[in-house]
Tab-separated table of C-alpha atoms in Angstrom:
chain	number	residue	atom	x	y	z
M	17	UNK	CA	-44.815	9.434	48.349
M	18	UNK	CA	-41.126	8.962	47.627
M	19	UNK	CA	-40.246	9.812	51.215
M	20	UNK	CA	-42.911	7.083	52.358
M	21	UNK	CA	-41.225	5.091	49.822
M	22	UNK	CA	-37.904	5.298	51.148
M	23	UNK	CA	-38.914	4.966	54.455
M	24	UNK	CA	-40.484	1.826	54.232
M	25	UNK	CA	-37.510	-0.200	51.680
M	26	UNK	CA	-35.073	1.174	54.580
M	27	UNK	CA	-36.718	-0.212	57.117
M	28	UNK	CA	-38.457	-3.565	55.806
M	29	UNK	CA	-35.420	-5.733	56.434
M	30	UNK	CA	-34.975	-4.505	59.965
M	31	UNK	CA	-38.701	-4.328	61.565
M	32	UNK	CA	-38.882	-7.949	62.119
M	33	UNK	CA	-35.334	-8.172	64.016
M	34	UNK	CA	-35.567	-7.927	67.471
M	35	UNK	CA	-32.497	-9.700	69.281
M	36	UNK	CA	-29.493	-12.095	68.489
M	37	UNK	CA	-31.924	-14.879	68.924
M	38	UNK	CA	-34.153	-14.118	65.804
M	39	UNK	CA	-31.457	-12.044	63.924
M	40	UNK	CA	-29.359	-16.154	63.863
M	41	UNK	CA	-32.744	-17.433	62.656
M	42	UNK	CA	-32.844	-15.017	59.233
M	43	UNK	CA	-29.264	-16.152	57.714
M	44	UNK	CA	-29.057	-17.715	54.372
M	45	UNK	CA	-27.729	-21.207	55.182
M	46	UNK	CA	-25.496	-22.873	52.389
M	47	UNK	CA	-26.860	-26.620	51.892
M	48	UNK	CA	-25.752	-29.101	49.771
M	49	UNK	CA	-26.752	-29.481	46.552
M	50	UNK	CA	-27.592	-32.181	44.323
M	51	UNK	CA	-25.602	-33.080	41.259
M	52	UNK	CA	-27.014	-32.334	38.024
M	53	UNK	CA	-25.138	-34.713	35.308
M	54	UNK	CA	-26.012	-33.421	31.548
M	55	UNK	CA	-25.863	-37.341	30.198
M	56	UNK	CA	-26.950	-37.373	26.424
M	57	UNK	CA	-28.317	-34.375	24.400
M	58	UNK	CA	-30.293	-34.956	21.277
M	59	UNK	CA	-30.928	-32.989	17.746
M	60	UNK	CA	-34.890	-32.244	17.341
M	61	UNK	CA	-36.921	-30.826	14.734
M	62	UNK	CA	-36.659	-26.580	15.092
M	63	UNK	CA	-39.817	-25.251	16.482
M	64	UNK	CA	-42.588	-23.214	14.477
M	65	UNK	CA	-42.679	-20.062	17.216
M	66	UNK	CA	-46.781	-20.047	16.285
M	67	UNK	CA	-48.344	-20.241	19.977
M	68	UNK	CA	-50.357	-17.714	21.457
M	69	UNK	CA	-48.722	-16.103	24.928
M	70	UNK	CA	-50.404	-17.821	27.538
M	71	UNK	CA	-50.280	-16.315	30.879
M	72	UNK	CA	-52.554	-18.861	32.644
M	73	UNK	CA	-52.561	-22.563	33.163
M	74	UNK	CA	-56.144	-24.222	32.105
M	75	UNK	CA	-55.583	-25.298	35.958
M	76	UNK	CA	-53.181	-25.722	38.755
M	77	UNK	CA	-52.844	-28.910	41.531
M	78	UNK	CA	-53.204	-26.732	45.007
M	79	UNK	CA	-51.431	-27.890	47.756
M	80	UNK	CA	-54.527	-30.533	48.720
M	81	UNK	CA	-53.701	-31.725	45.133
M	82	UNK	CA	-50.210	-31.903	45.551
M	83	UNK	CA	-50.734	-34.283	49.014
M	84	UNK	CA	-52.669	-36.802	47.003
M	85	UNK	CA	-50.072	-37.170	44.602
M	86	UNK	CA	-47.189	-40.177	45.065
M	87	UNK	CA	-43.938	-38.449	45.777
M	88	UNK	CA	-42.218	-38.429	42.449
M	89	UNK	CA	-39.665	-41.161	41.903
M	90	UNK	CA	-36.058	-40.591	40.542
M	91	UNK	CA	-36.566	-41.406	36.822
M	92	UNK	CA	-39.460	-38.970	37.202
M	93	UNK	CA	-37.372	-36.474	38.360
M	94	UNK	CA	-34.184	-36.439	36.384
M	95	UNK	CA	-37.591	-36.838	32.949
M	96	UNK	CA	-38.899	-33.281	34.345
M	97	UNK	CA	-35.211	-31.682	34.965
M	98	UNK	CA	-33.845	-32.866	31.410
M	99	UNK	CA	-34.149	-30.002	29.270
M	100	UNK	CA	-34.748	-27.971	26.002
M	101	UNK	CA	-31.997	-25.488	24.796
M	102	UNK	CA	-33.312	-23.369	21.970
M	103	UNK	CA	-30.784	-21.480	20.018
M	104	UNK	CA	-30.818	-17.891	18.227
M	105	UNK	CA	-30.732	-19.676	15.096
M	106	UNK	CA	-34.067	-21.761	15.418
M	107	UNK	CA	-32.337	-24.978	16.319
M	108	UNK	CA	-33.582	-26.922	19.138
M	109	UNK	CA	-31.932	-29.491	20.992
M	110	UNK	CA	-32.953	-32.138	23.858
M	111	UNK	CA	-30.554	-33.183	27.142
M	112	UNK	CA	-30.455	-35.701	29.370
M	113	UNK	CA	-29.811	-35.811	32.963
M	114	UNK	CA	-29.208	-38.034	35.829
M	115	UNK	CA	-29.344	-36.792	39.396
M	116	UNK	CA	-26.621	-37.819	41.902
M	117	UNK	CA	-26.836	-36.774	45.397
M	118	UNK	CA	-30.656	-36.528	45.597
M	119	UNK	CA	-32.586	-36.919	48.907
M	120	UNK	CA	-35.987	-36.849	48.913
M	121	UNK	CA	-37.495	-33.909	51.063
M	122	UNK	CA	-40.184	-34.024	53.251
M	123	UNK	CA	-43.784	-33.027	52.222
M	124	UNK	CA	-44.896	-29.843	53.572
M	125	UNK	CA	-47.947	-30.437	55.309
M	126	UNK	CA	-49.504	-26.834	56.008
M	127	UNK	CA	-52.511	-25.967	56.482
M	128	UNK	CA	-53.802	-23.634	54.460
M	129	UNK	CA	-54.832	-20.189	55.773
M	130	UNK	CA	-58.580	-18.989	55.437
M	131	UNK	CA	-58.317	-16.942	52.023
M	132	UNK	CA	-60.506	-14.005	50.765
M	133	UNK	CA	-62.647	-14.387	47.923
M	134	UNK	CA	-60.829	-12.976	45.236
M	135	UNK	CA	-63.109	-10.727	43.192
M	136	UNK	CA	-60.483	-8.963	41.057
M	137	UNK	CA	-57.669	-10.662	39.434
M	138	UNK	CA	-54.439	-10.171	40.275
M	139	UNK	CA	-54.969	-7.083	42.133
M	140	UNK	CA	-56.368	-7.564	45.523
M	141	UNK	CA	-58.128	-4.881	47.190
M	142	UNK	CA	-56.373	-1.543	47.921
M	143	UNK	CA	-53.363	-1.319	45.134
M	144	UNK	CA	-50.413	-1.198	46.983
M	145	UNK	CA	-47.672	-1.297	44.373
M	146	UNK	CA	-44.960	1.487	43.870
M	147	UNK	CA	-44.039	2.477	40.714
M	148	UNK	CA	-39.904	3.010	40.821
M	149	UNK	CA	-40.144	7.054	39.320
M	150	UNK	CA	-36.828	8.421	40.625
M	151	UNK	CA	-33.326	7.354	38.677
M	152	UNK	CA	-31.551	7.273	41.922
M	153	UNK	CA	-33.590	3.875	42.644
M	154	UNK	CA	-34.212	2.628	38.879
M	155	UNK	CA	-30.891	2.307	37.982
M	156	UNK	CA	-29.402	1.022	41.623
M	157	UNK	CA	-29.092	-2.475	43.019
M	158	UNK	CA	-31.828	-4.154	43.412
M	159	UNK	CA	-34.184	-2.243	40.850
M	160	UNK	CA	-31.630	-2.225	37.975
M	161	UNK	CA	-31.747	-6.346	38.401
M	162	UNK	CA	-35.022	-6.367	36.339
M	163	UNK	CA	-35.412	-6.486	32.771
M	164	UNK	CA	-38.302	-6.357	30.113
M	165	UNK	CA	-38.389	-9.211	28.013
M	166	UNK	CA	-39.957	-8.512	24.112
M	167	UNK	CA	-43.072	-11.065	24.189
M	168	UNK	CA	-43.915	-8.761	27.222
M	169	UNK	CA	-42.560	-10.249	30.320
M	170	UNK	CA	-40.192	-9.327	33.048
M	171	UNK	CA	-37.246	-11.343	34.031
M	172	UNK	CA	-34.340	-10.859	36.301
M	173	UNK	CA	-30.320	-10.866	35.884
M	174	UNK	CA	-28.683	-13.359	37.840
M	175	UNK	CA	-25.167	-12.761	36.073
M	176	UNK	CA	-23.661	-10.978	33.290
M	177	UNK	CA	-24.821	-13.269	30.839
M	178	UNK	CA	-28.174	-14.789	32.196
M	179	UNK	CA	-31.713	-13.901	32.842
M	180	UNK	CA	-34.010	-15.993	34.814
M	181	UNK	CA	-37.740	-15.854	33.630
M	182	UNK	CA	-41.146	-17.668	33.425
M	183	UNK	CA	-40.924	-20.579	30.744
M	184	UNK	CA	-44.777	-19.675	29.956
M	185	UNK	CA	-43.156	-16.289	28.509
M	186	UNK	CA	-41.443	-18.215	25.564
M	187	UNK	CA	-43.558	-21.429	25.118
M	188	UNK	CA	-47.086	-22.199	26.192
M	189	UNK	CA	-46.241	-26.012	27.180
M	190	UNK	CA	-46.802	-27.228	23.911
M	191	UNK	CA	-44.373	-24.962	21.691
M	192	UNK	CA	-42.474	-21.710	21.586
M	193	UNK	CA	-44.509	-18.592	21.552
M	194	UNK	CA	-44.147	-15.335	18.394
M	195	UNK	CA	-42.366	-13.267	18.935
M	196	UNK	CA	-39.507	-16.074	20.985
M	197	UNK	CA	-37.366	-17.046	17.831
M	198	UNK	CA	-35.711	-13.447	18.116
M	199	UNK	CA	-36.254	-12.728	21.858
M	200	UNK	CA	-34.657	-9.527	23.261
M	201	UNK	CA	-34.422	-8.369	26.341
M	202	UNK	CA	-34.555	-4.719	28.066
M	203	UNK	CA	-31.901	-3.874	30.571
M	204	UNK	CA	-32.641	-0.503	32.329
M	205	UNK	CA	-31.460	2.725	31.012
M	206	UNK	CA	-31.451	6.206	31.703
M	207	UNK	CA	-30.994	9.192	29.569
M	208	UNK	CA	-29.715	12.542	30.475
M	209	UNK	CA	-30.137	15.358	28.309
M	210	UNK	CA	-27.245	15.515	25.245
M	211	UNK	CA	-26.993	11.616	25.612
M	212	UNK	CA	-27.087	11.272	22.158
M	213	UNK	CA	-24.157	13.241	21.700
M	214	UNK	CA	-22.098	12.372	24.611
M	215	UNK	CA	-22.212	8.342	23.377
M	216	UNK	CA	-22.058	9.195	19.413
M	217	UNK	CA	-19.773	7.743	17.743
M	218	UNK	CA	-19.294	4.709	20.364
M	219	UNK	CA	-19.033	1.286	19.523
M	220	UNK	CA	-22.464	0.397	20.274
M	221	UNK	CA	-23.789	2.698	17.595
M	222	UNK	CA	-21.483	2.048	15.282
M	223	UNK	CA	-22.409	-1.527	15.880
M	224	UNK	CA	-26.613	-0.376	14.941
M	225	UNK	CA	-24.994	1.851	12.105
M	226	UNK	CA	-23.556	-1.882	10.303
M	227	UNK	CA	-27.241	-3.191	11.084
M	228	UNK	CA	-29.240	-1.117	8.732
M	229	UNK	CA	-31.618	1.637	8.929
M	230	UNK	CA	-34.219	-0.747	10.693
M	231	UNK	CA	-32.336	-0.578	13.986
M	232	UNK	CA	-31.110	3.440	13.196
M	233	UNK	CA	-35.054	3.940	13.237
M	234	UNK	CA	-35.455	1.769	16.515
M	235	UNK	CA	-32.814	3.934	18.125
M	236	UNK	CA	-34.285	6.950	16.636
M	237	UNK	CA	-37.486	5.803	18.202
M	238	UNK	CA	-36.154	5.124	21.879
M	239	UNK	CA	-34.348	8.883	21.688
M	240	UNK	CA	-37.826	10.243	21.398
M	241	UNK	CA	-39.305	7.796	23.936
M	242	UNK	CA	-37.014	8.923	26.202
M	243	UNK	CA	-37.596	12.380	25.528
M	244	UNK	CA	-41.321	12.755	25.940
M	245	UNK	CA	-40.239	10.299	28.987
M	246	UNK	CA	-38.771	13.123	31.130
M	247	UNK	CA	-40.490	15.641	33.155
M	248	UNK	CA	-39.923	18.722	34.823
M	249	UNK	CA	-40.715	17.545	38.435
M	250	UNK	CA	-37.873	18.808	40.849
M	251	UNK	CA	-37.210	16.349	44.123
M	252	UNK	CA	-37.885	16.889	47.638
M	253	UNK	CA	-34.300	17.796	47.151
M	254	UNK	CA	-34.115	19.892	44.042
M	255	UNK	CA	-32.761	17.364	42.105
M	256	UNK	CA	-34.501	16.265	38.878
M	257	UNK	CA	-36.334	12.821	38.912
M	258	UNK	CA	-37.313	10.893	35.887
M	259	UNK	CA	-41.105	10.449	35.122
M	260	UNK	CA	-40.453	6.832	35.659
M	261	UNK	CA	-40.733	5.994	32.004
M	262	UNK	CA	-37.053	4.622	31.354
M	263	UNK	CA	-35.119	3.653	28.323
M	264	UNK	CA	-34.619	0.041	27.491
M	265	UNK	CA	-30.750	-1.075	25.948
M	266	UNK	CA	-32.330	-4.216	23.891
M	267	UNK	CA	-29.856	-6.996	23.770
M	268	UNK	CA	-30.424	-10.436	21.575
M	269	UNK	CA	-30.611	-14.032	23.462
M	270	UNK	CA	-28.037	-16.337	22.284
M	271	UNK	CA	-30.137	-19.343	24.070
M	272	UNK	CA	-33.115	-20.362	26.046
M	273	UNK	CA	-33.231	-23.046	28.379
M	274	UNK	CA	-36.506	-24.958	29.479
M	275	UNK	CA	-37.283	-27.836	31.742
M	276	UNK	CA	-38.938	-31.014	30.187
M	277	UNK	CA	-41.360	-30.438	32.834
M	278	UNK	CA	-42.566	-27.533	31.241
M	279	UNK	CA	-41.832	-28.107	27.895
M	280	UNK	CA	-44.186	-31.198	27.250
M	281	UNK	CA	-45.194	-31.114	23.535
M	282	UNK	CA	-48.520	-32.401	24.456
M	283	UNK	CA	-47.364	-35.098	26.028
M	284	UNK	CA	-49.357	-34.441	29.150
M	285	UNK	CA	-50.306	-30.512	30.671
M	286	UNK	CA	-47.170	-28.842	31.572
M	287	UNK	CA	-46.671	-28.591	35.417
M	288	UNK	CA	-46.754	-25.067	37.357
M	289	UNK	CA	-43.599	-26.435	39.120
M	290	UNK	CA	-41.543	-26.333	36.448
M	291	UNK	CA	-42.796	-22.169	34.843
M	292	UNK	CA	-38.959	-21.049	34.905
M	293	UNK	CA	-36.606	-20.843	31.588
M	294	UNK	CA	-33.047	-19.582	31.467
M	295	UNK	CA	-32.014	-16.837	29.013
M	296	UNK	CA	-28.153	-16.299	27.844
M	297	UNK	CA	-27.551	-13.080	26.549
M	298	UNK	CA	-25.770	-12.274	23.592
M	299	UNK	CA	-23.676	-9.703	25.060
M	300	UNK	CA	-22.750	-9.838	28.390
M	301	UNK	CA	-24.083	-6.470	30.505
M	302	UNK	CA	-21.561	-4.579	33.328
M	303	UNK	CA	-25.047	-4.152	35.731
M	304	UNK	CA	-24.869	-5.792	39.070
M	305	UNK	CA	-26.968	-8.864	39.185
M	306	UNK	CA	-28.670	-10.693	42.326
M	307	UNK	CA	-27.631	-14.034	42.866
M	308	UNK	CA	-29.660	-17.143	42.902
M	309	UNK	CA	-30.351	-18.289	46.448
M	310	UNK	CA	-32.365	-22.231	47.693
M	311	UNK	CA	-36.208	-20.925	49.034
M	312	UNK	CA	-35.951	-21.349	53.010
M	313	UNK	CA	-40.015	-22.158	54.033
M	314	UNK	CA	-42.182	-19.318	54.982
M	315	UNK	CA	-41.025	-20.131	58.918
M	316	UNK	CA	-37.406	-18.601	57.526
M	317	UNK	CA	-38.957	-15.580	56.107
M	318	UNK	CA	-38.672	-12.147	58.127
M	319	UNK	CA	-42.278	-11.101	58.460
M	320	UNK	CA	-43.037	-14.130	55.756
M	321	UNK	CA	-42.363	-11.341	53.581
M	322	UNK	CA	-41.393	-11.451	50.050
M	323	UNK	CA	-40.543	-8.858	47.095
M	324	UNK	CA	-40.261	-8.397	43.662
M	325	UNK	CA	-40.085	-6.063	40.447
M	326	UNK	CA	-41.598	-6.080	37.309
M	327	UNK	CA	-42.878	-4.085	34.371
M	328	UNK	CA	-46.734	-4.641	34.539
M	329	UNK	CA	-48.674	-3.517	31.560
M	330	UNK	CA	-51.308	-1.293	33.362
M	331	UNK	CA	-48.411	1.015	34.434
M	332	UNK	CA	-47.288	1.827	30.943
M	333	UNK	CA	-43.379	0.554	31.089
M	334	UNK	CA	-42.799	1.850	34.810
M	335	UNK	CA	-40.849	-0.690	36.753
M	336	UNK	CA	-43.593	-1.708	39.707
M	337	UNK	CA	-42.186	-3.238	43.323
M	338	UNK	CA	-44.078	-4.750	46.031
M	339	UNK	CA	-43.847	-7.163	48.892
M	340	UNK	CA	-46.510	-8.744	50.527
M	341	UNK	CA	-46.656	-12.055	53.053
M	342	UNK	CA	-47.025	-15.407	51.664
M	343	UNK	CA	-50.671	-17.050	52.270
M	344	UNK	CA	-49.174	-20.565	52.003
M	345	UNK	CA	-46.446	-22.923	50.598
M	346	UNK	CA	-45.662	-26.215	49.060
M	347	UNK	CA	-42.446	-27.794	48.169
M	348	UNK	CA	-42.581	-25.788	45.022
M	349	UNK	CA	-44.750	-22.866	45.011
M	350	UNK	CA	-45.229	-20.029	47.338
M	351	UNK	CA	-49.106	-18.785	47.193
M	352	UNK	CA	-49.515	-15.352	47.977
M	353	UNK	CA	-51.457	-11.796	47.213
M	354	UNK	CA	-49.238	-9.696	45.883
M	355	UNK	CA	-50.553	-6.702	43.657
M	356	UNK	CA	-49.851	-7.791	40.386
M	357	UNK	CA	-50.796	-7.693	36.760
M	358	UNK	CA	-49.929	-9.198	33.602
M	359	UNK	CA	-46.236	-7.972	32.253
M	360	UNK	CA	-44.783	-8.545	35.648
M	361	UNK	CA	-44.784	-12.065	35.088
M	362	UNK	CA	-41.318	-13.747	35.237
M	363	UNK	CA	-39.695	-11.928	38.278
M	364	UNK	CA	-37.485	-13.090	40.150
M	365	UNK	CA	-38.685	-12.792	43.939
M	366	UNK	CA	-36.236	-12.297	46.030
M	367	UNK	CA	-35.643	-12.008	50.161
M	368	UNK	CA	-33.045	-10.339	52.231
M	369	UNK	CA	-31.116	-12.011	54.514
M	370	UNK	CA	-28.102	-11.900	56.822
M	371	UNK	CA	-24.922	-13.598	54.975
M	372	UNK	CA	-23.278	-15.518	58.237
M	373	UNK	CA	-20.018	-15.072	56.763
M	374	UNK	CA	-19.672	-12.091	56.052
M	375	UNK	CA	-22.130	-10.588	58.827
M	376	UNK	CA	-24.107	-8.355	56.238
M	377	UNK	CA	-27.404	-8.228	54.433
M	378	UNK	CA	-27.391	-9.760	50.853
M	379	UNK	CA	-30.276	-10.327	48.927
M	380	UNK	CA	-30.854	-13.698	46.670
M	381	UNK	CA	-33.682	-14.377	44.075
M	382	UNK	CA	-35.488	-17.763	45.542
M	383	UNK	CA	-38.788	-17.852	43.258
M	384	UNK	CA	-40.143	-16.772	40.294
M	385	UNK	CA	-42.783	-15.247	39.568
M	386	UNK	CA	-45.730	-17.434	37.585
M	387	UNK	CA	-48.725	-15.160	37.736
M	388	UNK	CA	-52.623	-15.528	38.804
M	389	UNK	CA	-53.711	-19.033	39.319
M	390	UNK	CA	-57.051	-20.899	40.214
M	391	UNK	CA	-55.598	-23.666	42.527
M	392	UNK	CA	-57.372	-26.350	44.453
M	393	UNK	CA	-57.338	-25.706	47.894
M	394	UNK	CA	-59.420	-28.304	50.371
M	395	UNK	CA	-61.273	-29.207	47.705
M	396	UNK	CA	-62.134	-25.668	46.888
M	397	UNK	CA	-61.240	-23.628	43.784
M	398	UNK	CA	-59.372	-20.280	45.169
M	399	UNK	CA	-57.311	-18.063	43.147
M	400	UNK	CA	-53.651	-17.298	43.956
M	401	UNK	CA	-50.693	-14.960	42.512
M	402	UNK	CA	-48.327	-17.821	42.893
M	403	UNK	CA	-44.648	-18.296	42.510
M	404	UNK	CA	-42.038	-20.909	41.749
M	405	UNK	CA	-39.864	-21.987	43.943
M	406	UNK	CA	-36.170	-22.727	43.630
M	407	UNK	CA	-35.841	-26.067	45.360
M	408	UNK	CA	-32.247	-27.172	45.827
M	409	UNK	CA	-32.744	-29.761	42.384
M	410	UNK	CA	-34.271	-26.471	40.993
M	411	UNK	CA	-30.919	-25.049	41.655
M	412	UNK	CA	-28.975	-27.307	40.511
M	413	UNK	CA	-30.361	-27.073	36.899
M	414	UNK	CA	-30.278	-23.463	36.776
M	415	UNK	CA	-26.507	-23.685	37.937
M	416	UNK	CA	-25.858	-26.069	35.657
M	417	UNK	CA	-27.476	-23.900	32.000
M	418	UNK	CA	-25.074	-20.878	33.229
M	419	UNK	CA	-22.001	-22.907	33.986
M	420	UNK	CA	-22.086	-26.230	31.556
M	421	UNK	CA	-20.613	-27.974	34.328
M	422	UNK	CA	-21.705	-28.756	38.178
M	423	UNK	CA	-18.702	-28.019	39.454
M	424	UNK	CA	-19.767	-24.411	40.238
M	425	UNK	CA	-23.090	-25.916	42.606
M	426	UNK	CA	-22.015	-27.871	45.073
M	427	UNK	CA	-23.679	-25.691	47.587
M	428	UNK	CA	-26.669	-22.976	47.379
């Protein structure tokens, strides 16, 4: 299985190349971005953190939807992209925006591919996820890029200080979920044998030594995880492999960022479009990250292929991959069948691409992953494992909760 593995990550972003001609057409190509101008940001009331996780939107507008819709207006727009920023103290706080530079894209009219009746959520026939088992993978670029956040999502590290998410993983649309007043999040870890006594004494215990026996007994607690983690299985090499169980280095967010388009306080459902949030960490990590990247349409995509990582719940905290082709598109989702289940939720899906500059293979995160969703699809109800994608005003925002400023996203 791990040779099979192997075999097919090595080879995915090379079986659809065949000739200079198509090998030009699979390039990330920088575009201009719009401005995002933070205008005016307003003091509200802290939240009450009492919703229920919800995973699933009461409904979604399908791509038939979406066509009968007017094409939003600016003051629309720049309503949906202002923002909430909670922060690790319970305050909450509104922003403004205006958006310079904007041009108005062009629907996507696609026609939508005969789908399958689903009969089993989220995973469709034959499972065809791998579960990440051997440390040489789960702690190397890409894999180490996902994280586990504490409500029970994944997310994905686009820098040292930021993970990008689902916003349905800290508020349901209407307010901020348990459990999201004192979010953490999991960054990959793995322990070798005598790790407890090779980092004793370090800062970062002595750090959980000043916080009180509570967190002693929660590292106490991830030693012995760890421990009945590991298992004697020897590689195809002889090497030892972990049991795909890892260790998690917790890490408090300082702030969350959600769009208003999400975030809608019962004023009106919360739109699918707009499932992303921004985390900031309170302590920056040294892990390599994957860099945020402008979704190219399904024509762009080698093999219409996509992948992503996440820590689904019927795999008992093994990090899960896939890929699978996209069924369809609209300007901001990508539908698709990928083998999923609740947990990996919040993703970041990501492609791999030739960098025209530098005449090498980078991968960029372009969605994110939003879950199962019943969608309306020529006026018939079908059900989708859908993802958000990150249009070039999508972009823009993100950019612009890492950096404060837009000077940083003039291009993407």
């Amino acid at each position: 299985m791990e040779t099979l593995f192997w075999l097919i990550l090595s080879t995915l972003g090379w079986t659809f190349i065949c000739g200079s001609e198509m090998e030009r057409d699979f390039m990330w190509h920088l575009r201009k971005i719009p401005r995002l101008v933070s205008e005016r940001t307003f003091q509200l009331t802290s939240p009450t953190f009492e919703a229920d996780a919800k995973m699933v939107l009461n409904q979604a507008c399908g791509i038939e939807c979406q066509k009968e819709r007017p094409a939003p207006n600016l003051s629309d727009l720049e309503d949906s992209l202002s923002y909430e920023t909670v922060f690790e103290n319970g305050t909450r706080t509104l922003t403004r925006v205006k958006v310079q530079g904007w041009v108005p894209e062009p629907r996507e009219n696609v026609t939508a591919q005969e789908a399958p009746v689903r009969r089993k959520r989220q995973v469709y026939g034959t499972d065809s996820r791998f579960s990440i088992l051997d440390k040489r993978f789960l702690t190397n670029f890409p894999f180490n890029t996902a994280v586990k956040l504490s409500t029970g999502c994944s997310g994905i590290l686009i820098s040292p200080n930021h993970v990008l998410t689902a916003a349905h993983c800290v508020h349901d649309g209407n307010d901020y979920i348990k459990g999201s007043k004192k979010l953490r999040v999991g960054l990959l870890k793995m322990r070798n044998k005598g790790s407890g006594k090779k980092h004793r004494g370090s800062g970062r215990n002595r750090r959980e030594a000043r916080g009180g026996a509570g967190r002693q007994g929660s590292r106490e607690n991830l030693k012995e995880s760890a421990k009945a983690g590991r298992r004697g299985k020897e590689s195809a090499r002889g090497q030892r492999a972990a049991d795909g169980t890892p260790s998690f280095q917790w890490t408090r967010v300082k702030n969350t960022h959600i769009p208003k388009g999400w975030a809608r306080a019962g004023r009106g459902d919360a739109a699918l479009d707009y499932d992303y949030a921004l985390l900031e960490l309170k302590r920056a990590h040294k892990k390599k990250y994957m860099e945020l990247g402008v979704s190219p349409t399904v024509k762009k995509l080698p093999g219409g292929m996509i992948h992503f990582s996440g820590f689904d719940h019927d795999r008992a905290d093994q990090l899960v991959y896939r890929f699978c082709s996209v069924s369809d598109e609209s300007n901001d989702l990508l539908y698709q069948y990928c083998d999923a289940e609740s947990g990996s939720t919040g993703s970041g899906v990501y492609l791999r691409l030739k960098d025209p500059d530098k005449k090498r293979w980078k991968r960029k995160i372009i969605a994110v992953y939003s879950g199962h969703q019943w969608v309306d699809i020529n006026g018939v109800q079908k059900d989708y494992n859908v993802a958000v994608r990150i249009t070039p005003l999508k972009y823009a925002q993100i950019c612009l909760w890492m950096h404060g400023d837009d000077a940083s996203c003039t291009y993407g």
